[in-house]
Amino acid sequence: MRYGFTTGSCAAAAAKAAAYMLLTGKQKTEITIETPKGLLYTAGLEDITRSESEVSCAVKKDGGDDPDITTGALIYARVSFEKEIGQEIYIDGGVGVGRVTKPGLDQPVGSAAINHVPREMIKKEVLEVCELADYRGCLRVEISVPEGGQLAAQTFNPRLGIVGGISILGTSGIVEPMSNQAILDTIRVELKQRRAEGFDYVAVSPGNYGLDFMKRTYGYDLDKSVKCSNFIGATIDMAVELGFQRLLLTGHIGKLIKLAGGIMNTHSRESDCRMELLAAFAMKAGVNPACSREIFFCVTTEEAVRLLEKEGKRRKVMDYAMERICYYLDRRALGKLKIDCIMYANEFGELAKSKEAEKWFILLEQEQGQQI
């Protein structure tokens, strides 16, 4: 699969090209930068505007084979002379680049959402041009993305408190297709932000279905929750590292039942022992061998739960499954994080919960300021 280049790489390339044209007076149609990963990136330049005091140009974002919503967007850099004394590069965001409004993110509140690695890349590339042109003064670099306001609605930015546009991101400068690391980085950002807001507890769910279940069943809108995707174990590790004291995990039986076998990455590519576990728990609960065998060959966990309901053993089996889930969650946390869990099915609603899960409703009620 073909890799692409981050918005940070595009911004650095556009800034370098604009600085070159401003300081040398020469036209450029493409520019090459070195990414933090050590790979060279040669970018074509678009929409060049030049004057004696400033130059603006754009680089089109290419996400490679990664389904990145910013692919095709133009990342602009406008470089102008700054009247400060001494050599310095001032970097800010313009139209379509978000502004940070909440603590705990890569940049402080009030700053443009241009993360520190892209800022370092921009500064490095622009200073390289300054050295080439023997320029010792100050320059201002403004990064903008005309489509950024619309694109931001499809990102986590509104949820994170970044308003007005997208973030300029990237640690390696390279976009790797379907990168698990990108998902893990997002989880860490959300956890860090909540911790920075002063909370020592956090609600977590693998995805939107878990959040919808909480709202539908308990009336609680988990707008401050963290979506952990399949990375339940890694999310627990990060929560411990960041100093959280309590965590509530809510999810569908199709994912959470895997935890009862100690499996902490629930992606089907990594593991699929759902029916084996349910059949084993059914046998332990005294379900007749014929039904246990039928459960073993079920295609979906919802179907298996229907069979258990028919046998009158649903509650007993689910309670045992929750006991094993909590065992492995606690084992992963190494005693450093108190974890509660709620497991549900679409047809039956709540299937089981840990012994102290209901205490969370008091916490959530207090935080949200509503009756549950």
mmCIF file of C-alpha atoms in Angstrom:
data_model
loop_
_atom_site.group_PDB
_atom_site.id
_atom_site.type_symbol
_atom_site.label_atom_id
_atom_site.label_comp_id
_atom_site.label_asym_id
_atom_site.label_seq_id
_atom_site.Cartn_x
_atom_site.Cartn_y
_atom_site.Cartn_z
ATOM 1 C CA MET A 1 0.000 0.000 0.000
ATOM 2 C CA ARG A 2 1.151 3.533 -0.763
ATOM 3 C CA TYR A 3 2.017 5.797 2.158
ATOM 4 C CA GLY A 4 1.210 9.499 2.147
ATOM 5 C CA PHE A 5 2.414 12.649 3.859
ATOM 6 C CA THR A 6 0.968 14.393 6.894
ATOM 7 C CA THR A 7 -0.554 17.864 7.045
ATOM 8 C CA GLY A 8 2.610 18.777 8.968
ATOM 9 C CA SER A 9 4.800 17.747 6.031
ATOM 10 C CA CYS A 10 2.603 19.699 3.616
ATOM 11 C CA ALA A 11 2.742 22.791 5.828
ATOM 12 C CA ALA A 12 6.533 22.553 6.147
ATOM 13 C CA ALA A 13 6.967 22.135 2.398
ATOM 14 C CA ALA A 14 4.691 25.075 1.613
ATOM 15 C CA ALA A 15 6.460 27.252 4.207
ATOM 16 C CA LYS A 16 9.894 26.379 2.852
ATOM 17 C CA ALA A 17 8.838 27.169 -0.709
ATOM 18 C CA ALA A 18 7.209 30.471 0.254
ATOM 19 C CA ALA A 19 10.282 31.510 2.267
ATOM 20 C CA TYR A 20 12.555 30.614 -0.641
ATOM 21 C CA MET A 21 10.557 32.700 -3.120
ATOM 22 C CA LEU A 22 10.349 35.633 -0.674
ATOM 23 C CA LEU A 23 14.052 35.702 0.180
ATOM 24 C CA THR A 24 15.520 34.908 -3.246
ATOM 25 C CA GLY A 25 12.947 36.442 -5.558
ATOM 26 C CA LYS A 26 13.012 33.262 -7.634
ATOM 27 C CA GLN A 27 10.004 31.209 -8.724
ATOM 28 C CA LYS A 28 9.547 27.625 -7.508
ATOM 29 C CA THR A 29 7.221 24.951 -8.838
ATOM 30 C CA GLU A 30 8.214 22.188 -6.416
ATOM 31 C CA ILE A 31 10.139 21.838 -3.172
ATOM 32 C CA THR A 32 11.803 18.999 -1.253
ATOM 33 C CA ILE A 33 11.899 18.568 2.516
ATOM 34 C CA GLU A 34 13.170 15.808 4.785
ATOM 35 C CA THR A 35 10.542 14.228 7.032
ATOM 36 C CA PRO A 36 11.344 13.273 10.644
ATOM 37 C CA LYS A 37 11.317 9.647 9.491
ATOM 38 C CA GLY A 38 14.232 10.473 7.171
ATOM 39 C CA LEU A 39 12.285 10.148 3.917
ATOM 40 C CA LEU A 40 12.414 12.965 1.384
ATOM 41 C CA TYR A 41 9.149 14.555 0.302
ATOM 42 C CA THR A 42 9.011 16.443 -2.983
ATOM 43 C CA ALA A 43 5.814 18.456 -3.254
ATOM 44 C CA GLY A 44 4.361 20.372 -6.166
ATOM 45 C CA LEU A 45 3.309 23.953 -5.464
ATOM 46 C CA GLU A 46 -0.073 25.461 -6.252
ATOM 47 C CA ASP A 47 -1.751 28.879 -6.149
ATOM 48 C CA ILE A 48 1.451 30.918 -5.803
ATOM 49 C CA THR A 49 1.009 34.599 -4.894
ATOM 50 C CA ARG A 50 4.068 36.839 -4.636
ATOM 51 C CA SER A 51 4.829 40.379 -3.547
ATOM 52 C CA GLU A 52 7.894 42.169 -2.167
ATOM 53 C CA SER A 53 6.769 41.701 1.437
ATOM 54 C CA GLU A 54 5.126 38.268 1.418
ATOM 55 C CA VAL A 55 4.663 35.060 -0.553
ATOM 56 C CA SER A 56 1.885 32.510 -0.315
ATOM 57 C CA CYS A 57 1.665 29.051 -1.870
ATOM 58 C CA ALA A 58 -0.080 25.730 -1.271
ATOM 59 C CA VAL A 59 0.699 22.026 -1.245
ATOM 60 C CA LYS A 60 -2.074 19.515 -1.924
ATOM 61 C CA LYS A 61 -2.396 16.929 0.844
ATOM 62 C CA ASP A 62 -1.766 13.375 -0.332
ATOM 63 C CA GLY A 63 -2.742 10.767 2.239
ATOM 64 C CA GLY A 64 -1.604 7.844 0.115
ATOM 65 C CA ASP A 65 -3.820 4.792 0.557
ATOM 66 C CA ASP A 66 -4.969 5.895 4.007
ATOM 67 C CA PRO A 67 -8.653 6.997 4.053
ATOM 68 C CA ASP A 68 -7.757 10.444 5.348
ATOM 69 C CA ILE A 69 -10.461 13.137 5.132
ATOM 70 C CA THR A 70 -7.803 15.809 4.518
ATOM 71 C CA THR A 71 -6.530 14.152 1.328
ATOM 72 C CA GLY A 72 -6.868 16.603 -1.554
ATOM 73 C CA ALA A 73 -7.074 19.669 0.702
ATOM 74 C CA LEU A 74 -4.743 22.567 -0.037
ATOM 75 C CA ILE A 75 -2.385 23.398 2.843
ATOM 76 C CA TYR A 76 -1.243 27.019 2.481
ATOM 77 C CA ALA A 77 1.731 28.827 3.945
ATOM 78 C CA ARG A 78 2.061 32.608 3.839
ATOM 79 C CA VAL A 79 5.538 33.864 4.743
ATOM 80 C CA SER A 80 6.114 37.557 5.430
ATOM 81 C CA PHE A 81 8.763 39.788 6.941
ATOM 82 C CA GLU A 82 8.479 40.454 10.663
ATOM 83 C CA LYS A 83 9.820 43.674 12.207
ATOM 84 C CA GLU A 84 11.189 42.105 15.386
ATOM 85 C CA ILE A 85 14.921 42.362 16.023
ATOM 86 C CA GLY A 86 16.989 39.196 15.705
ATOM 87 C CA GLN A 87 16.434 35.977 13.823
ATOM 88 C CA GLU A 88 13.212 34.212 14.703
ATOM 89 C CA ILE A 89 10.443 32.283 12.986
ATOM 90 C CA TYR A 90 6.913 33.026 14.215
ATOM 91 C CA ILE A 91 4.363 30.350 13.385
ATOM 92 C CA ASP A 92 0.603 30.795 13.592
ATOM 93 C CA GLY A 93 -2.588 29.433 12.097
ATOM 94 C CA GLY A 94 -4.940 31.199 9.733
ATOM 95 C CA VAL A 95 -8.266 30.301 8.151
ATOM 96 C CA GLY A 96 -9.232 26.657 8.574
ATOM 97 C CA VAL A 97 -6.608 25.834 11.205
ATOM 98 C CA GLY A 98 -8.169 25.159 14.587
ATOM 99 C CA ARG A 99 -7.605 27.032 17.833
ATOM 100 C CA VAL A 100 -7.076 25.208 21.130
ATOM 101 C CA THR A 101 -9.715 26.063 23.763
ATOM 102 C CA LYS A 102 -9.170 23.288 26.331
ATOM 103 C CA PRO A 103 -6.091 22.190 28.285
ATOM 104 C CA GLY A 104 -4.320 18.863 27.885
ATOM 105 C CA LEU A 105 -3.583 19.010 24.176
ATOM 106 C CA ASP A 106 -0.256 19.279 22.363
ATOM 107 C CA GLN A 107 -0.441 23.091 22.303
ATOM 108 C CA PRO A 108 -1.563 25.481 25.070
ATOM 109 C CA VAL A 109 -4.991 27.096 25.172
ATOM 110 C CA GLY A 110 -5.237 29.947 22.669
ATOM 111 C CA SER A 111 -2.607 28.590 20.309
ATOM 112 C CA ALA A 112 -3.156 27.434 16.773
ATOM 113 C CA ALA A 113 -3.599 23.658 16.590
ATOM 114 C CA ILE A 114 -0.247 23.122 14.898
ATOM 115 C CA ASN A 115 1.440 20.379 16.878
ATOM 116 C CA HIS A 116 5.009 20.618 18.075
ATOM 117 C CA VAL A 117 6.578 18.280 15.491
ATOM 118 C CA PRO A 118 5.085 20.170 12.506
ATOM 119 C CA ARG A 119 6.206 23.422 14.163
ATOM 120 C CA GLU A 120 9.734 22.043 14.433
ATOM 121 C CA MET A 121 9.608 20.891 10.802
ATOM 122 C CA ILE A 122 8.430 24.306 9.596
ATOM 123 C CA LYS A 123 11.092 26.128 11.591
ATOM 124 C CA LYS A 124 13.862 23.789 10.434
ATOM 125 C CA GLU A 125 12.973 24.109 6.744
ATOM 126 C CA VAL A 126 12.504 27.890 6.843
ATOM 127 C CA LEU A 127 15.771 28.415 8.733
ATOM 128 C CA GLU A 128 17.515 26.308 6.095
ATOM 129 C CA VAL A 129 16.290 28.784 3.467
ATOM 130 C CA CYS A 130 17.358 31.723 5.642
ATOM 131 C CA GLU A 131 20.847 30.259 5.832
ATOM 132 C CA LEU A 132 20.923 29.765 2.069
ATOM 133 C CA ALA A 133 19.819 33.352 1.443
ATOM 134 C CA ASP A 134 22.054 34.757 4.209
ATOM 135 C CA TYR A 135 19.004 36.303 5.859
ATOM 136 C CA ARG A 136 19.288 37.119 9.586
ATOM 137 C CA GLY A 137 15.936 38.788 10.236
ATOM 138 C CA CYS A 138 12.531 37.580 11.414
ATOM 139 C CA LEU A 139 9.829 35.846 9.399
ATOM 140 C CA ARG A 140 6.183 35.138 10.134
ATOM 141 C CA VAL A 141 4.685 31.893 8.850
ATOM 142 C CA GLU A 142 0.906 31.539 8.722
ATOM 143 C CA ILE A 143 -0.569 28.127 7.893
ATOM 144 C CA SER A 144 -4.116 27.989 6.561
ATOM 145 C CA VAL A 145 -6.487 25.403 5.084
ATOM 146 C CA PRO A 146 -9.466 26.992 3.287
ATOM 147 C CA GLU A 147 -11.497 23.750 3.594
ATOM 148 C CA GLY A 148 -10.461 23.246 7.206
ATOM 149 C CA GLY A 149 -13.654 24.487 8.812
ATOM 150 C CA GLN A 150 -15.789 21.965 6.929
ATOM 151 C CA LEU A 151 -13.287 19.125 7.301
ATOM 152 C CA ALA A 152 -13.006 19.620 11.068
ATOM 153 C CA ALA A 153 -16.620 18.497 11.521
ATOM 154 C CA GLN A 154 -15.495 15.006 10.427
ATOM 155 C CA THR A 155 -12.658 14.864 12.971
ATOM 156 C CA PHE A 156 -12.340 14.647 16.758
ATOM 157 C CA ASN A 157 -11.522 18.368 16.951
ATOM 158 C CA PRO A 158 -14.937 19.667 18.073
ATOM 159 C CA ARG A 159 -14.996 16.988 20.771
ATOM 160 C CA LEU A 160 -11.476 17.928 21.921
ATOM 161 C CA GLY A 161 -12.187 21.643 22.105
ATOM 162 C CA ILE A 162 -10.318 22.643 18.958
ATOM 163 C CA VAL A 163 -12.501 25.170 17.178
ATOM 164 C CA GLY A 164 -12.481 26.719 13.729
ATOM 165 C CA GLY A 165 -10.636 24.105 11.712
ATOM 166 C CA ILE A 166 -8.392 21.076 11.500
ATOM 167 C CA SER A 167 -5.138 20.378 13.294
ATOM 168 C CA ILE A 168 -1.759 20.319 11.594
ATOM 169 C CA LEU A 169 -0.434 16.963 12.707
ATOM 170 C CA GLY A 170 2.247 14.336 12.264
ATOM 171 C CA THR A 171 5.126 12.852 14.224
ATOM 172 C CA SER A 172 6.947 11.004 11.456
ATOM 173 C CA GLY A 173 5.808 13.185 8.567
ATOM 174 C CA ILE A 174 4.471 10.032 6.906
ATOM 175 C CA VAL A 175 0.900 8.733 6.763
ATOM 176 C CA GLU A 176 0.913 4.958 7.028
ATOM 177 C CA PRO A 177 -2.253 3.326 5.642
ATOM 178 C CA MET A 178 -4.774 2.346 8.321
ATOM 179 C CA SER A 179 -2.249 3.097 11.030
ATOM 180 C CA ASN A 180 -3.075 1.564 14.412
ATOM 181 C CA GLN A 181 -0.688 4.080 15.901
ATOM 182 C CA ALA A 182 -2.920 6.932 14.731
ATOM 183 C CA ILE A 183 -5.847 5.419 16.648
ATOM 184 C CA LEU A 184 -3.722 4.910 19.760
ATOM 185 C CA ASP A 185 -2.459 8.489 19.519
ATOM 186 C CA THR A 186 -6.055 9.741 19.413
ATOM 187 C CA ILE A 187 -6.998 7.677 22.478
ATOM 188 C CA ARG A 188 -4.014 9.087 24.359
ATOM 189 C CA VAL A 189 -4.943 12.659 23.425
ATOM 190 C CA GLU A 190 -8.498 12.207 24.721
ATOM 191 C CA LEU A 191 -7.276 10.623 27.961
ATOM 192 C CA LYS A 192 -4.672 13.350 28.490
ATOM 193 C CA GLN A 193 -7.224 16.055 27.933
ATOM 194 C CA ARG A 194 -9.648 14.608 30.463
ATOM 195 C CA ARG A 195 -6.832 14.222 32.995
ATOM 196 C CA ALA A 196 -5.751 17.813 32.392
ATOM 197 C CA GLU A 197 -9.311 18.924 33.178
ATOM 198 C CA GLY A 198 -8.835 17.490 36.671
ATOM 199 C CA PHE A 199 -10.721 14.203 36.443
ATOM 200 C CA ASP A 200 -9.259 11.036 37.942
ATOM 201 C CA TYR A 201 -12.004 8.844 36.452
ATOM 202 C CA VAL A 202 -12.980 8.168 32.851
ATOM 203 C CA ALA A 203 -15.747 6.343 30.974
ATOM 204 C CA VAL A 204 -14.572 4.275 28.020
ATOM 205 C CA SER A 205 -16.380 2.443 25.230
ATOM 206 C CA PRO A 206 -15.134 0.656 22.113
ATOM 207 C CA GLY A 207 -17.388 2.783 19.903
ATOM 208 C CA ASN A 208 -20.576 4.725 19.342
ATOM 209 C CA TYR A 209 -22.867 1.769 20.083
ATOM 210 C CA GLY A 210 -21.708 1.684 23.690
ATOM 211 C CA LEU A 211 -22.267 5.409 24.039
ATOM 212 C CA ASP A 212 -25.736 5.094 22.519
ATOM 213 C CA PHE A 213 -26.549 2.273 24.948
ATOM 214 C CA MET A 214 -25.619 4.423 27.951
ATOM 215 C CA LYS A 215 -27.777 7.277 26.711
ATOM 216 C CA ARG A 216 -30.726 5.053 25.821
ATOM 217 C CA THR A 217 -30.634 2.923 28.981
ATOM 218 C CA TYR A 218 -29.405 5.274 31.689
ATOM 219 C CA GLY A 219 -30.096 8.667 30.156
ATOM 220 C CA TYR A 220 -26.457 9.646 30.312
ATOM 221 C CA ASP A 221 -24.792 11.339 27.364
ATOM 222 C CA LEU A 222 -21.150 10.235 27.432
ATOM 223 C CA ASP A 223 -19.904 13.366 25.708
ATOM 224 C CA LYS A 224 -16.761 13.240 27.809
ATOM 225 C CA SER A 225 -16.081 9.552 27.279
ATOM 226 C CA VAL A 226 -13.194 8.038 25.357
ATOM 227 C CA LYS A 227 -13.679 5.701 22.404
ATOM 228 C CA CYS A 228 -11.020 3.015 22.622
ATOM 229 C CA SER A 229 -11.880 1.018 19.485
ATOM 230 C CA ASN A 230 -10.425 -2.500 19.842
ATOM 231 C CA PHE A 231 -7.506 -1.348 21.998
ATOM 232 C CA ILE A 232 -8.963 -2.034 25.429
ATOM 233 C CA GLY A 233 -5.741 -3.268 26.983
ATOM 234 C CA ALA A 234 -3.668 -0.414 25.597
ATOM 235 C CA THR A 235 -6.273 2.073 26.834
ATOM 236 C CA ILE A 236 -6.042 0.627 30.344
ATOM 237 C CA ASP A 237 -2.255 0.908 30.171
ATOM 238 C CA MET A 238 -2.493 4.571 29.158
ATOM 239 C CA ALA A 239 -5.062 5.319 31.873
ATOM 240 C CA VAL A 240 -2.714 3.842 34.491
ATOM 241 C CA GLU A 241 0.235 5.776 33.103
ATOM 242 C CA LEU A 242 -1.704 9.064 33.186
ATOM 243 C CA GLY A 243 -2.768 8.583 36.800
ATOM 244 C CA PHE A 244 -6.467 7.787 36.504
ATOM 245 C CA GLN A 245 -7.944 6.061 39.546
ATOM 246 C CA ARG A 246 -11.193 4.667 38.109
ATOM 247 C CA LEU A 247 -12.408 3.534 34.697
ATOM 248 C CA LEU A 248 -15.834 2.427 33.458
ATOM 249 C CA LEU A 249 -15.904 0.205 30.374
ATOM 250 C CA THR A 250 -19.233 -0.166 28.549
ATOM 251 C CA GLY A 251 -19.595 -2.360 25.490
ATOM 252 C CA HIS A 252 -21.499 -4.915 23.457
ATOM 253 C CA ILE A 253 -21.093 -8.590 24.308
ATOM 254 C CA GLY A 254 -19.617 -9.206 20.853
ATOM 255 C CA LYS A 255 -16.449 -7.392 21.903
ATOM 256 C CA LEU A 256 -16.415 -7.638 25.676
ATOM 257 C CA ILE A 257 -16.899 -11.406 25.875
ATOM 258 C CA LYS A 258 -13.380 -11.751 24.459
ATOM 259 C CA LEU A 259 -12.056 -10.068 27.588
ATOM 260 C CA ALA A 260 -13.356 -13.044 29.569
ATOM 261 C CA GLY A 261 -10.587 -15.020 27.894
ATOM 262 C CA GLY A 262 -7.929 -12.439 28.691
ATOM 263 C CA ILE A 263 -7.898 -11.029 25.146
ATOM 264 C CA MET A 264 -7.274 -7.277 25.265
ATOM 265 C CA ASN A 265 -7.223 -6.450 21.539
ATOM 266 C CA THR A 266 -10.733 -7.345 20.387
ATOM 267 C CA HIS A 267 -10.273 -6.968 16.637
ATOM 268 C CA SER A 268 -11.472 -10.073 14.791
ATOM 269 C CA ARG A 269 -8.144 -10.185 12.983
ATOM 270 C CA GLU A 270 -6.413 -10.693 16.322
ATOM 271 C CA SER A 271 -8.827 -13.175 17.894
ATOM 272 C CA ASP A 272 -12.302 -14.666 17.767
ATOM 273 C CA CYS A 273 -13.103 -16.995 20.654
ATOM 274 C CA ARG A 274 -16.561 -15.602 21.417
ATOM 275 C CA MET A 275 -18.533 -18.804 20.931
ATOM 276 C CA GLU A 276 -15.913 -20.997 22.569
ATOM 277 C CA LEU A 277 -16.075 -18.862 25.713
ATOM 278 C CA LEU A 278 -19.869 -18.655 25.747
ATOM 279 C CA ALA A 279 -20.210 -22.415 25.238
ATOM 280 C CA ALA A 280 -17.758 -23.089 28.073
ATOM 281 C CA PHE A 281 -19.570 -20.695 30.415
ATOM 282 C CA ALA A 282 -22.887 -22.281 29.450
ATOM 283 C CA MET A 283 -21.598 -25.719 30.403
ATOM 284 C CA LYS A 284 -20.299 -24.370 33.721
ATOM 285 C CA ALA A 285 -23.747 -22.877 34.399
ATOM 286 C CA GLY A 286 -25.413 -26.238 33.831
ATOM 287 C CA VAL A 287 -26.811 -25.655 30.352
ATOM 288 C CA ASN A 288 -27.542 -28.998 28.710
ATOM 289 C CA PRO A 289 -24.843 -30.293 26.337
ATOM 290 C CA ALA A 290 -27.062 -30.030 23.253
ATOM 291 C CA CYS A 291 -27.691 -26.308 23.829
ATOM 292 C CA SER A 292 -24.033 -25.673 24.686
ATOM 293 C CA ARG A 293 -23.079 -27.303 21.404
ATOM 294 C CA GLU A 294 -25.617 -25.146 19.567
ATOM 295 C CA ILE A 295 -24.109 -22.051 21.173
ATOM 296 C CA PHE A 296 -20.662 -23.141 20.018
ATOM 297 C CA PHE A 297 -21.852 -23.041 16.396
ATOM 298 C CA CYS A 298 -23.743 -19.721 16.629
ATOM 299 C CA VAL A 299 -22.703 -17.017 14.182
ATOM 300 C CA THR A 300 -23.475 -14.047 16.463
ATOM 301 C CA THR A 301 -23.359 -13.466 20.199
ATOM 302 C CA GLU A 302 -26.916 -12.099 20.066
ATOM 303 C CA GLU A 303 -28.065 -15.491 18.783
ATOM 304 C CA ALA A 304 -26.196 -17.223 21.615
ATOM 305 C CA VAL A 305 -27.831 -14.967 24.199
ATOM 306 C CA ARG A 306 -31.272 -15.845 22.800
ATOM 307 C CA LEU A 307 -30.492 -19.533 23.303
ATOM 308 C CA LEU A 308 -29.412 -18.881 26.894
ATOM 309 C CA GLU A 309 -32.594 -16.916 27.525
ATOM 310 C CA LYS A 310 -34.650 -19.799 26.192
ATOM 311 C CA GLU A 311 -32.851 -22.140 28.598
ATOM 312 C CA GLY A 312 -33.411 -19.783 31.515
ATOM 313 C CA LYS A 313 -29.665 -19.463 32.056
ATOM 314 C CA ARG A 314 -28.909 -16.055 30.566
ATOM 315 C CA ARG A 315 -28.341 -14.227 33.857
ATOM 316 C CA LYS A 316 -26.225 -16.992 35.361
ATOM 317 C CA VAL A 317 -23.967 -17.289 32.314
ATOM 318 C CA MET A 318 -23.606 -13.525 31.910
ATOM 319 C CA ASP A 319 -22.756 -13.041 35.585
ATOM 320 C CA TYR A 320 -20.004 -15.617 35.301
ATOM 321 C CA ALA A 321 -18.731 -14.022 32.103
ATOM 322 C CA MET A 322 -18.606 -10.646 33.877
ATOM 323 C CA GLU A 323 -16.683 -12.207 36.749
ATOM 324 C CA ARG A 324 -14.020 -13.392 34.300
ATOM 325 C CA ILE A 325 -14.015 -10.069 32.434
ATOM 326 C CA CYS A 326 -13.377 -8.179 35.663
ATOM 327 C CA TYR A 327 -10.646 -10.636 36.618
ATOM 328 C CA TYR A 328 -8.701 -9.962 33.436
ATOM 329 C CA LEU A 329 -9.360 -6.206 33.483
ATOM 330 C CA ASP A 330 -8.002 -5.992 37.031
ATOM 331 C CA ARG A 331 -5.066 -8.177 36.077
ATOM 332 C CA ARG A 332 -4.199 -5.842 33.203
ATOM 333 C CA ALA A 333 -4.371 -2.795 35.496
ATOM 334 C CA LEU A 334 -1.984 -4.428 38.017
ATOM 335 C CA GLY A 335 -4.021 -3.090 40.910
ATOM 336 C CA LYS A 336 -3.314 0.510 39.917
ATOM 337 C CA LEU A 337 -6.754 1.288 38.476
ATOM 338 C CA LYS A 338 -10.244 0.365 39.700
ATOM 339 C CA ILE A 339 -12.202 -0.846 36.662
ATOM 340 C CA ASP A 340 -15.949 -1.388 36.425
ATOM 341 C CA CYS A 341 -17.754 -2.829 33.441
ATOM 342 C CA ILE A 342 -21.228 -2.936 31.873
ATOM 343 C CA MET A 343 -21.997 -5.394 29.069
ATOM 344 C CA TYR A 344 -25.128 -5.286 26.927
ATOM 345 C CA ALA A 345 -26.833 -6.883 23.929
ATOM 346 C CA ASN A 346 -29.008 -5.080 21.411
ATOM 347 C CA GLU A 347 -32.031 -7.320 22.010
ATOM 348 C CA PHE A 348 -31.814 -7.731 25.791
ATOM 349 C CA GLY A 349 -30.161 -4.511 26.908
ATOM 350 C CA GLU A 350 -27.972 -4.804 29.980
ATOM 351 C CA LEU A 351 -26.627 -8.353 30.363
ATOM 352 C CA ALA A 352 -24.323 -7.951 33.343
ATOM 353 C CA LYS A 353 -22.338 -5.378 35.251
ATOM 354 C CA SER A 354 -19.587 -5.366 37.834
ATOM 355 C CA LYS A 355 -20.536 -5.102 41.500
ATOM 356 C CA GLU A 356 -19.808 -1.390 41.852
ATOM 357 C CA ALA A 357 -20.821 -0.201 38.383
ATOM 358 C CA GLU A 358 -23.937 1.545 39.713
ATOM 359 C CA LYS A 359 -21.749 3.891 41.770
ATOM 360 C CA TRP A 360 -20.723 5.380 38.444
ATOM 361 C CA PHE A 361 -24.213 6.710 37.893
ATOM 362 C CA ILE A 362 -23.760 9.016 40.879
ATOM 363 C CA LEU A 363 -20.460 10.261 39.468
ATOM 364 C CA LEU A 364 -21.904 10.716 36.008
ATOM 365 C CA GLU A 365 -24.981 12.450 37.362
ATOM 366 C CA GLN A 366 -22.864 14.883 39.337
ATOM 367 C CA GLU A 367 -20.652 15.616 36.362
ATOM 368 C CA GLN A 368 -23.462 16.082 33.885
ATOM 369 C CA GLY A 369 -25.819 17.790 36.340
ATOM 370 C CA GLN A 370 -28.865 15.793 35.344
ATOM 371 C CA GLN A 371 -31.143 13.157 36.874
ATOM 372 C CA ILE A 372 -30.624 9.598 35.704
#
